[in-house]
JSON list of C-alpha atoms in Angstrom, two decimals:
[
{"chain": "A", "resi": 1, "resn": "MET", "atom": "CA", "xyz": [0.00, 0.00, 0.00]},
{"chain": "A", "resi": 2, "resn": "LEU", "atom": "CA", "xyz": [1.25, 3.48, -0.88]},
{"chain": "A", "resi": 3, "resn": "ALA", "atom": "CA", "xyz": [0.69, 6.53, 1.34]},
{"chain": "A", "resi": 4, "resn": "ILE", "atom": "CA", "xyz": [1.37, 10.23, 0.81]},
{"chain": "A", "resi": 5, "resn": "SER", "atom": "CA", "xyz": [2.68, 10.83, 4.35]},
{"chain": "A", "resi": 6, "resn": "GLU", "atom": "CA", "xyz": [3.78, 8.97, 7.46]},
{"chain": "A", "resi": 7, "resn": "PHE", "atom": "CA", "xyz": [0.63, 10.28, 9.14]},
{"chain": "A", "resi": 8, "resn": "SER", "atom": "CA", "xyz": [-1.57, 8.87, 6.37]},
{"chain": "A", "resi": 9, "resn": "ALA", "atom": "CA", "xyz": [0.24, 5.54, 6.59]},
{"chain": "A", "resi": 10, "resn": "ARG", "atom": "CA", "xyz": [-0.30, 5.28, 10.35]},
{"chain": "A", "resi": 11, "resn": "THR", "atom": "CA", "xyz": [-3.94, 6.32, 10.00]},
{"chain": "A", "resi": 12, "resn": "ALA", "atom": "CA", "xyz": [-4.59, 3.76, 7.25]},
{"chain": "A", "resi": 13, "resn": "ALA", "atom": "CA", "xyz": [-2.85, 1.02, 9.20]},
{"chain": "A", "resi": 14, "resn": "GLU", "atom": "CA", "xyz": [-5.05, 1.68, 12.21]},
{"chain": "A", "resi": 15, "resn": "ALA", "atom": "CA", "xyz": [-8.31, 2.17, 10.30]},
{"chain": "A", "resi": 16, "resn": "LEU", "atom": "CA", "xyz": [-7.85, -0.73, 7.87]},
{"chain": "A", "resi": 17, "resn": "GLY", "atom": "CA", "xyz": [-5.91, -3.12, 10.03]},
{"chain": "A", "resi": 18, "resn": "PHE", "atom": "CA", "xyz": [-3.17, -3.17, 7.37]},
{"chain": "A", "resi": 19, "resn": "PRO", "atom": "CA", "xyz": [0.42, -3.97, 8.42]},
{"chain": "A", "resi": 20, "resn": "LEU", "atom": "CA", "xyz": [2.41, -0.72, 8.64]},
{"chain": "A", "resi": 21, "resn": "GLU", "atom": "CA", "xyz": [5.57, -2.50, 7.50]},
{"chain": "A", "resi": 22, "resn": "ARG", "atom": "CA", "xyz": [3.88, -3.23, 4.16]},
{"chain": "A", "resi": 23, "resn": "MET", "atom": "CA", "xyz": [3.25, 0.45, 3.46]},
{"chain": "A", "resi": 24, "resn": "ARG", "atom": "CA", "xyz": [5.55, 2.80, 1.59]},
{"chain": "A", "resi": 25, "resn": "VAL", "atom": "CA", "xyz": [5.41, 6.58, 1.92]},
{"chain": "A", "resi": 26, "resn": "ILE", "atom": "CA", "xyz": [5.83, 8.23, -1.47]},
{"chain": "A", "resi": 27, "resn": "GLY", "atom": "CA", "xyz": [4.87, 11.84, -0.67]},
{"chain": "A", "resi": 28, "resn": "ALA", "atom": "CA", "xyz": [3.02, 14.08, -3.11]},
{"chain": "A", "resi": 29, "resn": "GLY", "atom": "CA", "xyz": [4.26, 15.88, -6.18]},
{"chain": "A", "resi": 30, "resn": "VAL", "atom": "CA", "xyz": [4.43, 19.62, -6.83]},
{"chain": "A", "resi": 31, "resn": "GLU", "atom": "CA", "xyz": [3.97, 20.86, -10.37]},
{"chain": "A", "resi": 32, "resn": "PRO", "atom": "CA", "xyz": [7.20, 22.24, -11.91]},
{"chain": "A", "resi": 33, "resn": "PHE", "atom": "CA", "xyz": [5.68, 25.72, -12.39]},
{"chain": "A", "resi": 34, "resn": "PHE", "atom": "CA", "xyz": [5.73, 26.24, -8.61]},
{"chain": "A", "resi": 35, "resn": "THR", "atom": "CA", "xyz": [9.19, 27.77, -8.60]},
{"chain": "A", "resi": 36, "resn": "PRO", "atom": "CA", "xyz": [10.95, 30.93, -7.37]},
{"chain": "A", "resi": 37, "resn": "THR", "atom": "CA", "xyz": [10.99, 33.90, -9.72]},
{"chain": "A", "resi": 38, "resn": "SER", "atom": "CA", "xyz": [12.56, 37.33, -10.00]},
{"chain": "A", "resi": 39, "resn": "ASP", "atom": "CA", "xyz": [9.92, 38.51, -12.49]},
{"chain": "A", "resi": 40, "resn": "ASP", "atom": "CA", "xyz": [7.23, 41.08, -11.69]},
{"chain": "A", "resi": 41, "resn": "THR", "atom": "CA", "xyz": [4.41, 38.84, -10.50]},
{"chain": "A", "resi": 42, "resn": "TRP", "atom": "CA", "xyz": [1.90, 41.69, -10.33]},
{"chain": "A", "resi": 43, "resn": "THR", "atom": "CA", "xyz": [1.32, 41.55, -14.07]},
{"chain": "A", "resi": 44, "resn": "ARG", "atom": "CA", "xyz": [-0.36, 38.20, -13.35]},
{"chain": "A", "resi": 45, "resn": "LEU", "atom": "CA", "xyz": [-2.45, 39.53, -10.49]},
{"chain": "A", "resi": 46, "resn": "GLU", "atom": "CA", "xyz": [-4.56, 42.18, -12.17]},
{"chain": "A", "resi": 47, "resn": "ARG", "atom": "CA", "xyz": [-7.82, 40.45, -11.24]},
{"chain": "A", "resi": 48, "resn": "VAL", "atom": "CA", "xyz": [-7.00, 40.04, -7.54]},
{"chain": "A", "resi": 49, "resn": "ALA", "atom": "CA", "xyz": [-5.73, 43.62, -7.45]},
{"chain": "A", "resi": 50, "resn": "LYS", "atom": "CA", "xyz": [-9.26, 44.69, -8.35]},
{"chain": "A", "resi": 51, "resn": "LEU", "atom": "CA", "xyz": [-10.46, 42.84, -5.24]},
{"chain": "A", "resi": 52, "resn": "GLY", "atom": "CA", "xyz": [-8.25, 44.98, -3.02]},
{"chain": "A", "resi": 53, "resn": "VAL", "atom": "CA", "xyz": [-4.82, 43.30, -2.99]},
{"chain": "A", "resi": 54, "resn": "ARG", "atom": "CA", "xyz": [-2.16, 46.01, -2.93]},
{"chain": "A", "resi": 55, "resn": "ALA", "atom": "CA", "xyz": [1.45, 45.71, -4.06]},
{"chain": "A", "resi": 56, "resn": "ARG", "atom": "CA", "xyz": [2.58, 48.28, -1.47]},
{"chain": "A", "resi": 57, "resn": "ARG", "atom": "CA", "xyz": [1.52, 45.98, 1.38]},
{"chain": "A", "resi": 58, "resn": "ARG", "atom": "CA", "xyz": [3.12, 42.66, 2.27]},
{"chain": "A", "resi": 59, "resn": "MET", "atom": "CA", "xyz": [0.90, 39.75, 1.36]},
{"chain": "A", "resi": 60, "resn": "VAL", "atom": "CA", "xyz": [0.31, 36.94, 3.82]},
{"chain": "A", "resi": 61, "resn": "VAL", "atom": "CA", "xyz": [-1.28, 34.26, 1.65]},
{"chain": "A", "resi": 62, "resn": "ALA", "atom": "CA", "xyz": [-3.42, 31.35, 2.85]},
{"chain": "A", "resi": 63, "resn": "VAL", "atom": "CA", "xyz": [-4.51, 28.74, 0.32]},
{"chain": "A", "resi": 64, "resn": "THR", "atom": "CA", "xyz": [-7.44, 27.22, 2.09]},
{"chain": "A", "resi": 65, "resn": "GLY", "atom": "CA", "xyz": [-10.90, 25.70, 1.70]},
{"chain": "A", "resi": 66, "resn": "GLY", "atom": "CA", "xyz": [-14.50, 26.07, 2.77]},
{"chain": "A", "resi": 67, "resn": "ASP", "atom": "CA", "xyz": [-14.71, 23.05, 5.07]},
{"chain": "A", "resi": 68, "resn": "ASP", "atom": "CA", "xyz": [-14.17, 23.52, 8.79]},
{"chain": "A", "resi": 69, "resn": "ARG", "atom": "CA", "xyz": [-10.96, 21.46, 8.96]},
{"chain": "A", "resi": 70, "resn": "LYS", "atom": "CA", "xyz": [-9.16, 24.11, 6.92]},
{"chain": "A", "resi": 71, "resn": "ASN", "atom": "CA", "xyz": [-9.59, 26.50, 9.89]},
{"chain": "A", "resi": 72, "resn": "THR", "atom": "CA", "xyz": [-10.02, 29.66, 7.82]},
{"chain": "A", "resi": 73, "resn": "GLU", "atom": "CA", "xyz": [-12.11, 31.21, 10.58]},
{"chain": "A", "resi": 74, "resn": "GLY", "atom": "CA", "xyz": [-9.32, 30.62, 13.10]},
{"chain": "A", "resi": 75, "resn": "LEU", "atom": "CA", "xyz": [-6.90, 32.38, 10.77]},
{"chain": "A", "resi": 76, "resn": "VAL", "atom": "CA", "xyz": [-9.23, 35.37, 10.38]},
{"chain": "A", "resi": 77, "resn": "ARG", "atom": "CA", "xyz": [-9.54, 35.63, 14.17]},
{"chain": "A", "resi": 78, "resn": "ALA", "atom": "CA", "xyz": [-5.76, 35.43, 14.48]},
{"chain": "A", "resi": 79, "resn": "TRP", "atom": "CA", "xyz": [-5.27, 38.21, 11.94]},
{"chain": "A", "resi": 80, "resn": "ALA", "atom": "CA", "xyz": [-7.54, 40.47, 13.99]},
{"chain": "A", "resi": 81, "resn": "LEU", "atom": "CA", "xyz": [-5.29, 39.90, 17.02]},
{"chain": "A", "resi": 82, "resn": "LEU", "atom": "CA", "xyz": [-2.22, 41.35, 15.31]},
{"chain": "A", "resi": 83, "resn": "ASP", "atom": "CA", "xyz": [-0.97, 44.79, 16.17]},
{"chain": "A", "resi": 84, "resn": "SER", "atom": "CA", "xyz": [-2.80, 47.37, 14.04]},
{"chain": "A", "resi": 85, "resn": "ALA", "atom": "CA", "xyz": [0.46, 48.82, 12.69]},
{"chain": "A", "resi": 86, "resn": "LEU", "atom": "CA", "xyz": [1.48, 45.39, 11.42]},
{"chain": "A", "resi": 87, "resn": "ARG", "atom": "CA", "xyz": [-1.88, 44.94, 9.74]},
{"chain": "A", "resi": 88, "resn": "GLU", "atom": "CA", "xyz": [-1.61, 48.37, 8.12]},
{"chain": "A", "resi": 89, "resn": "SER", "atom": "CA", "xyz": [1.59, 47.27, 6.39]},
{"chain": "A", "resi": 90, "resn": "SER", "atom": "CA", "xyz": [0.30, 43.81, 5.47]},
{"chain": "A", "resi": 91, "resn": "GLN", "atom": "CA", "xyz": [-2.75, 42.08, 4.03]},
{"chain": "A", "resi": 92, "resn": "LEU", "atom": "CA", "xyz": [-4.20, 38.65, 4.63]},
{"chain": "A", "resi": 93, "resn": "VAL", "atom": "CA", "xyz": [-5.10, 37.17, 1.25]},
{"chain": "A", "resi": 94, "resn": "VAL", "atom": "CA", "xyz": [-7.26, 34.03, 1.43]},
{"chain": "A", "resi": 95, "resn": "ALA", "atom": "CA", "xyz": [-7.11, 32.19, -1.89]},
{"chain": "A", "resi": 96, "resn": "CYS", "atom": "CA", "xyz": [-10.05, 29.84, -2.15]},
{"chain": "A", "resi": 97, "resn": "GLY", "atom": "CA", "xyz": [-13.15, 29.18, -4.18]},
{"chain": "A", "resi": 98, "resn": "VAL", "atom": "CA", "xyz": [-16.12, 28.75, -1.85]},
{"chain": "A", "resi": 99, "resn": "SER", "atom": "CA", "xyz": [-19.90, 29.00, -1.99]},
{"chain": "A", "resi": 100, "resn": "PRO", "atom": "CA", "xyz": [-21.59, 32.38, -1.47]},
{"chain": "A", "resi": 101, "resn": "VAL", "atom": "CA", "xyz": [-22.86, 31.13, 1.89]},
{"chain": "A", "resi": 102, "resn": "VAL", "atom": "CA", "xyz": [-19.34, 30.38, 3.16]},
{"chain": "A", "resi": 103, "resn": "LEU", "atom": "CA", "xyz": [-17.98, 33.63, 1.75]},
{"chain": "A", "resi": 104, "resn": "ALA", "atom": "CA", "xyz": [-20.73, 35.59, 3.49]},
{"chain": "A", "resi": 105, "resn": "LYS", "atom": "CA", "xyz": [-19.95, 33.75, 6.74]},
{"chain": "A", "resi": 106, "resn": "TRP", "atom": "CA", "xyz": [-16.25, 34.60, 6.51]},
{"chain": "A", "resi": 107, "resn": "SER", "atom": "CA", "xyz": [-16.97, 38.21, 5.63]},
{"chain": "A", "resi": 108, "resn": "ALA", "atom": "CA", "xyz": [-19.36, 38.57, 8.57]},
{"chain": "A", "resi": 109, "resn": "LEU", "atom": "CA", "xyz": [-16.77, 37.09, 10.92]},
{"chain": "A", "resi": 110, "resn": "ALA", "atom": "CA", "xyz": [-14.06, 39.41, 9.64]},
{"chain": "A", "resi": 111, "resn": "THR", "atom": "CA", "xyz": [-16.30, 42.43, 10.13]},
{"chain": "A", "resi": 112, "resn": "SER", "atom": "CA", "xyz": [-17.31, 41.29, 13.62]},
{"chain": "A", "resi": 113, "resn": "VAL", "atom": "CA", "xyz": [-13.67, 41.15, 14.77]},
{"chain": "A", "resi": 114, "resn": "GLY", "atom": "CA", "xyz": [-12.90, 44.60, 13.36]},
{"chain": "A", "resi": 115, "resn": "LEU", "atom": "CA", "xyz": [-11.37, 43.73, 9.99]},
{"chain": "A", "resi": 116, "resn": "ARG", "atom": "CA", "xyz": [-12.18, 45.50, 6.74]},
{"chain": "A", "resi": 117, "resn": "VAL", "atom": "CA", "xyz": [-13.02, 43.02, 3.99]},
{"chain": "A", "resi": 118, "resn": "GLY", "atom": "CA", "xyz": [-11.22, 44.01, 0.79]},
{"chain": "A", "resi": 119, "resn": "ASP", "atom": "CA", "xyz": [-8.57, 45.86, 2.79]},
{"chain": "A", "resi": 120, "resn": "ASP", "atom": "CA", "xyz": [-7.33, 44.10, 5.94]},
{"chain": "A", "resi": 121, "resn": "VAL", "atom": "CA", "xyz": [-8.37, 40.74, 4.51]},
{"chain": "A", "resi": 122, "resn": "VAL", "atom": "CA", "xyz": [-9.11, 39.85, 0.90]},
{"chain": "A", "resi": 123, "resn": "PHE", "atom": "CA", "xyz": [-11.04, 36.74, -0.15]},
{"chain": "A", "resi": 124, "resn": "THR", "atom": "CA", "xyz": [-10.08, 36.03, -3.76]},
{"chain": "A", "resi": 125, "resn": "ASP", "atom": "CA", "xyz": [-12.64, 33.30, -4.51]},
{"chain": "A", "resi": 126, "resn": "ALA", "atom": "CA", "xyz": [-11.34, 30.70, -7.00]},
{"chain": "A", "resi": 127, "resn": "VAL", "atom": "CA", "xyz": [-7.94, 31.41, -8.54]},
{"chain": "A", "resi": 128, "resn": "SER", "atom": "CA", "xyz": [-6.32, 29.92, -11.62]},
{"chain": "A", "resi": 129, "resn": "ASP", "atom": "CA", "xyz": [-3.02, 28.04, -11.37]},
{"chain": "A", "resi": 130, "resn": "TYR", "atom": "CA", "xyz": [-1.46, 31.07, -13.05]},
{"chain": "A", "resi": 131, "resn": "GLU", "atom": "CA", "xyz": [-2.76, 33.37, -10.29]},
{"chain": "A", "resi": 132, "resn": "LEU", "atom": "CA", "xyz": [-1.99, 30.93, -7.49]},
{"chain": "A", "resi": 133, "resn": "VAL", "atom": "CA", "xyz": [1.67, 30.65, -8.45]},
{"chain": "A", "resi": 134, "resn": "ALA", "atom": "CA", "xyz": [1.91, 34.45, -8.73]},
{"chain": "A", "resi": 135, "resn": "LEU", "atom": "CA", "xyz": [0.33, 34.92, -5.30]},
{"chain": "A", "resi": 136, "resn": "LEU", "atom": "CA", "xyz": [2.78, 32.51, -3.69]},
{"chain": "A", "resi": 137, "resn": "GLN", "atom": "CA", "xyz": [5.78, 33.98, -5.51]},
{"chain": "A", "resi": 138, "resn": "ALA", "atom": "CA", "xyz": [4.81, 37.50, -4.43]},
{"chain": "A", "resi": 139, "resn": "CYS", "atom": "CA", "xyz": [3.87, 36.81, -0.83]},
{"chain": "A", "resi": 140, "resn": "ALA", "atom": "CA", "xyz": [5.90, 37.78, 2.21]},
{"chain": "A", "resi": 141, "resn": "LEU", "atom": "CA", "xyz": [4.61, 34.73, 4.06]},
{"chain": "A", "resi": 142, "resn": "ALA", "atom": "CA", "xyz": [2.42, 31.69, 3.39]},
{"chain": "A", "resi": 143, "resn": "VAL", "atom": "CA", "xyz": [0.21, 30.42, 6.24]},
{"chain": "A", "resi": 144, "resn": "PHE", "atom": "CA", "xyz": [-1.56, 27.07, 6.40]},
{"chain": "A", "resi": 145, "resn": "PRO", "atom": "CA", "xyz": [-3.73, 26.73, 9.54]},
{"chain": "A", "resi": 146, "resn": "SER", "atom": "CA", "xyz": [-5.51, 23.45, 8.79]},
{"chain": "A", "resi": 147, "resn": "PHE", "atom": "CA", "xyz": [-6.54, 21.09, 11.59]},
{"chain": "A", "resi": 148, "resn": "ASP", "atom": "CA", "xyz": [-6.17, 17.91, 9.56]},
{"chain": "A", "resi": 149, "resn": "GLU", "atom": "CA", "xyz": [-4.33, 17.07, 6.33]},
{"chain": "A", "resi": 150, "resn": "GLY", "atom": "CA", "xyz": [-3.29, 13.84, 4.66]},
{"chain": "A", "resi": 151, "resn": "PHE", "atom": "CA", "xyz": [-0.35, 15.72, 3.16]},
{"chain": "A", "resi": 152, "resn": "GLY", "atom": "CA", "xyz": [-0.78, 19.50, 2.91]},
{"chain": "A", "resi": 153, "resn": "LEU", "atom": "CA", "xyz": [0.13, 20.32, -0.68]},
{"chain": "A", "resi": 154, "resn": "PRO", "atom": "CA", "xyz": [-0.13, 24.14, -0.35]},
{"chain": "A", "resi": 155, "resn": "VAL", "atom": "CA", "xyz": [2.75, 24.05, 2.15]},
{"chain": "A", "resi": 156, "resn": "ALA", "atom": "CA", "xyz": [4.95, 22.21, -0.34]},
{"chain": "A", "resi": 157, "resn": "GLU", "atom": "CA", "xyz": [3.84, 24.52, -3.18]},
{"chain": "A", "resi": 158, "resn": "ALA", "atom": "CA", "xyz": [4.68, 27.69, -1.23]},
{"chain": "A", "resi": 159, "resn": "ALA", "atom": "CA", "xyz": [8.07, 26.24, -0.25]},
{"chain": "A", "resi": 160, "resn": "ALA", "atom": "CA", "xyz": [8.69, 25.32, -3.90]},
{"chain": "A", "resi": 161, "resn": "CYS", "atom": "CA", "xyz": [8.12, 29.00, -4.77]},
{"chain": "A", "resi": 162, "resn": "GLY", "atom": "CA", "xyz": [10.91, 29.92, -2.37]},
{"chain": "A", "resi": 163, "resn": "ARG", "atom": "CA", "xyz": [8.69, 31.65, 0.18]},
{"chain": "A", "resi": 164, "resn": "PRO", "atom": "CA", "xyz": [8.70, 31.31, 3.98]},
{"chain": "A", "resi": 165, "resn": "VAL", "atom": "CA", "xyz": [5.92, 29.06, 5.24]},
{"chain": "A", "resi": 166, "resn": "ILE", "atom": "CA", "xyz": [4.31, 28.53, 8.64]},
{"chain": "A", "resi": 167, "resn": "CYS", "atom": "CA", "xyz": [1.71, 25.86, 9.30]},
{"chain": "A", "resi": 168, "resn": "SER", "atom": "CA", "xyz": [-0.14, 23.81, 11.88]},
{"chain": "A", "resi": 169, "resn": "ASN", "atom": "CA", "xyz": [1.71, 21.38, 14.12]},
{"chain": "A", "resi": 170, "resn": "THR", "atom": "CA", "xyz": [-0.91, 18.69, 13.51]},
{"chain": "A", "resi": 171, "resn": "THR", "atom": "CA", "xyz": [-1.30, 15.48, 11.46]},
{"chain": "A", "resi": 172, "resn": "SER", "atom": "CA", "xyz": [0.98, 15.35, 8.39]},
{"chain": "A", "resi": 173, "resn": "LEU", "atom": "CA", "xyz": [2.01, 19.01, 8.18]},
{"chain": "A", "resi": 174, "resn": "PRO", "atom": "CA", "xyz": [5.23, 18.89, 10.25]},
{"chain": "A", "resi": 175, "resn": "GLU", "atom": "CA", "xyz": [6.50, 16.28, 7.77]},
{"chain": "A", "resi": 176, "resn": "VAL", "atom": "CA", "xyz": [6.14, 18.66, 4.83]},
{"chain": "A", "resi": 177, "resn": "ILE", "atom": "CA", "xyz": [8.15, 21.61, 6.12]},
{"chain": "A", "resi": 178, "resn": "ASP", "atom": "CA", "xyz": [10.29, 19.76, 8.72]},
{"chain": "A", "resi": 179, "resn": "CYS", "atom": "CA", "xyz": [11.04, 22.85, 10.80]},
{"chain": "A", "resi": 180, "resn": "ASP", "atom": "CA", "xyz": [9.83, 23.20, 14.39]},
{"chain": "A", "resi": 181, "resn": "GLU", "atom": "CA", "xyz": [10.03, 27.00, 14.22]},
{"chain": "A", "resi": 182, "resn": "ALA", "atom": "CA", "xyz": [7.54, 26.99, 11.35]},
{"chain": "A", "resi": 183, "resn": "LEU", "atom": "CA", "xyz": [4.80, 25.30, 13.39]},
{"chain": "A", "resi": 184, "resn": "PHE", "atom": "CA", "xyz": [1.93, 26.64, 15.50]},
{"chain": "A", "resi": 185, "resn": "ASP", "atom": "CA", "xyz": [-1.12, 25.34, 17.37]},
{"chain": "A", "resi": 186, "resn": "PRO", "atom": "CA", "xyz": [-4.07, 25.78, 14.95]},
{"chain": "A", "resi": 187, "resn": "TYR", "atom": "CA", "xyz": [-6.59, 25.56, 17.80]},
{"chain": "A", "resi": 188, "resn": "ASP", "atom": "CA", "xyz": [-5.25, 28.77, 19.37]},
{"chain": "A", "resi": 189, "resn": "PRO", "atom": "CA", "xyz": [-5.77, 31.98, 17.34]},
{"chain": "A", "resi": 190, "resn": "MET", "atom": "CA", "xyz": [-3.28, 33.80, 19.56]},
{"chain": "A", "resi": 191, "resn": "ALA", "atom": "CA", "xyz": [-0.63, 31.18, 18.76]},
{"chain": "A", "resi": 192, "resn": "ILE", "atom": "CA", "xyz": [-1.30, 31.69, 15.05]},
{"chain": "A", "resi": 193, "resn": "ALA", "atom": "CA", "xyz": [-1.06, 35.47, 15.48]},
{"chain": "A", "resi": 194, "resn": "ARG", "atom": "CA", "xyz": [2.24, 35.17, 17.33]},
{"chain": "A", "resi": 195, "resn": "ALA", "atom": "CA", "xyz": [3.64, 32.89, 14.61]},
{"chain": "A", "resi": 196, "resn": "ILE", "atom": "CA", "xyz": [2.65, 35.39, 11.90]},
{"chain": "A", "resi": 197, "resn": "GLU", "atom": "CA", "xyz": [4.12, 38.32, 13.82]},
{"chain": "A", "resi": 198, "resn": "TRP", "atom": "CA", "xyz": [7.37, 36.47, 14.49]},
{"chain": "A", "resi": 199, "resn": "ALA", "atom": "CA", "xyz": [7.75, 35.59, 10.80]},
{"chain": "A", "resi": 200, "resn": "LEU", "atom": "CA", "xyz": [7.08, 39.15, 9.64]},
{"chain": "A", "resi": 201, "resn": "THR", "atom": "CA", "xyz": [9.10, 41.09, 12.21]},
{"chain": "A", "resi": 202, "resn": "ASP", "atom": "CA", "xyz": [12.14, 38.97, 13.11]},
{"chain": "A", "resi": 203, "resn": "ASP", "atom": "CA", "xyz": [14.67, 38.98, 10.25]},
{"chain": "A", "resi": 204, "resn": "ASP", "atom": "CA", "xyz": [16.71, 36.09, 11.64]},
{"chain": "A", "resi": 205, "resn": "HIS", "atom": "CA", "xyz": [13.62, 33.93, 12.07]},
{"chain": "A", "resi": 206, "resn": "HIS", "atom": "CA", "xyz": [12.43, 34.93, 8.61]},
{"chain": "A", "resi": 207, "resn": "GLY", "atom": "CA", "xyz": [15.76, 33.75, 7.22]},
{"chain": "A", "resi": 208, "resn": "ARG", "atom": "CA", "xyz": [15.47, 30.40, 8.96]},
{"chain": "A", "resi": 209, "resn": "LEU", "atom": "CA", "xyz": [11.99, 29.93, 7.50]},
{"chain": "A", "resi": 210, "resn": "LEU", "atom": "CA", "xyz": [13.36, 30.67, 4.04]},
{"chain": "A", "resi": 211, "resn": "ALA", "atom": "CA", "xyz": [16.12, 28.12, 4.62]},
{"chain": "A", "resi": 212, "resn": "ALA", "atom": "CA", "xyz": [13.53, 25.52, 5.66]},
{"chain": "A", "resi": 213, "resn": "SER", "atom": "CA", "xyz": [11.57, 26.17, 2.46]},
{"chain": "A", "resi": 214, "resn": "GLU", "atom": "CA", "xyz": [14.72, 25.81, 0.39]},
{"chain": "A", "resi": 215, "resn": "ARG", "atom": "CA", "xyz": [15.49, 22.46, 2.04]},
{"chain": "A", "resi": 216, "resn": "ALA", "atom": "CA", "xyz": [11.95, 21.26, 1.40]},
{"chain": "A", "resi": 217, "resn": "ARG", "atom": "CA", "xyz": [12.15, 22.41, -2.22]},
{"chain": "A", "resi": 218, "resn": "ARG", "atom": "CA", "xyz": [15.52, 20.76, -2.74]},
{"chain": "A", "resi": 219, "resn": "ASP", "atom": "CA", "xyz": [14.46, 17.50, -1.08]},
{"chain": "A", "resi": 220, "resn": "ARG", "atom": "CA", "xyz": [11.27, 17.30, -3.13]},
{"chain": "A", "resi": 221, "resn": "LYS", "atom": "CA", "xyz": [13.18, 18.01, -6.33]},
{"chain": "A", "resi": 222, "resn": "SER", "atom": "CA", "xyz": [15.68, 15.28, -5.44]},
{"chain": "A", "resi": 223, "resn": "THR", "atom": "CA", "xyz": [12.86, 12.83, -4.73]},
{"chain": "A", "resi": 224, "resn": "ARG", "atom": "CA", "xyz": [11.27, 13.61, -8.10]},
{"chain": "A", "resi": 225, "resn": "LEU", "atom": "CA", "xyz": [14.53, 13.12, -10.00]},
{"chain": "A", "resi": 226, "resn": "ASN", "atom": "CA", "xyz": [15.22, 9.82, -8.25]},
{"chain": "A", "resi": 227, "resn": "SER", "atom": "CA", "xyz": [11.74, 8.39, -8.69]}
]
């Protein structure tokens, strides 16, 4: 049996009663176009710019989903806990296609915690691969606050784009980035807020996150070439 993470292998072994020693972890692949760039990515972000994303502000990008396990609401609450000066210089950009009902729910939550939708936080709705890569390449930080993932592909994709990544300390996610300093408790909005602030304001920490992404990118590239 093949599994995409050690966590998935252990879960399958327990749920299916399958011998763990007969499983092989193969990981998950990242498309080659997720790569660092020195080009001007904003030429590919004209549509999201119309939604309120601003080049003069640092983007903190979350590629998420509408189901509860993605913890988008926890991330929105965490963003509201940040110092106002930090929010003024940054934007939370949530890249996700969701139903109007979910979008309305997120927008109402953001407003209730004092955030301006389309300014402090921007919900892009569905994005093309072209836009997604540009968002990750242009971001100052990628955040992935999910409660539960079999692998956590957006973490690997952001790392492949050469950007610093922070993510939940749960399920498979620590395997993807393999850096304790990049992890936070997704059940605690304050912990998420502290992790974001640390990544955006501490240059040394920021550098270590970049180094972790580079290792993850290099290791995944090596795995692909050897497979």
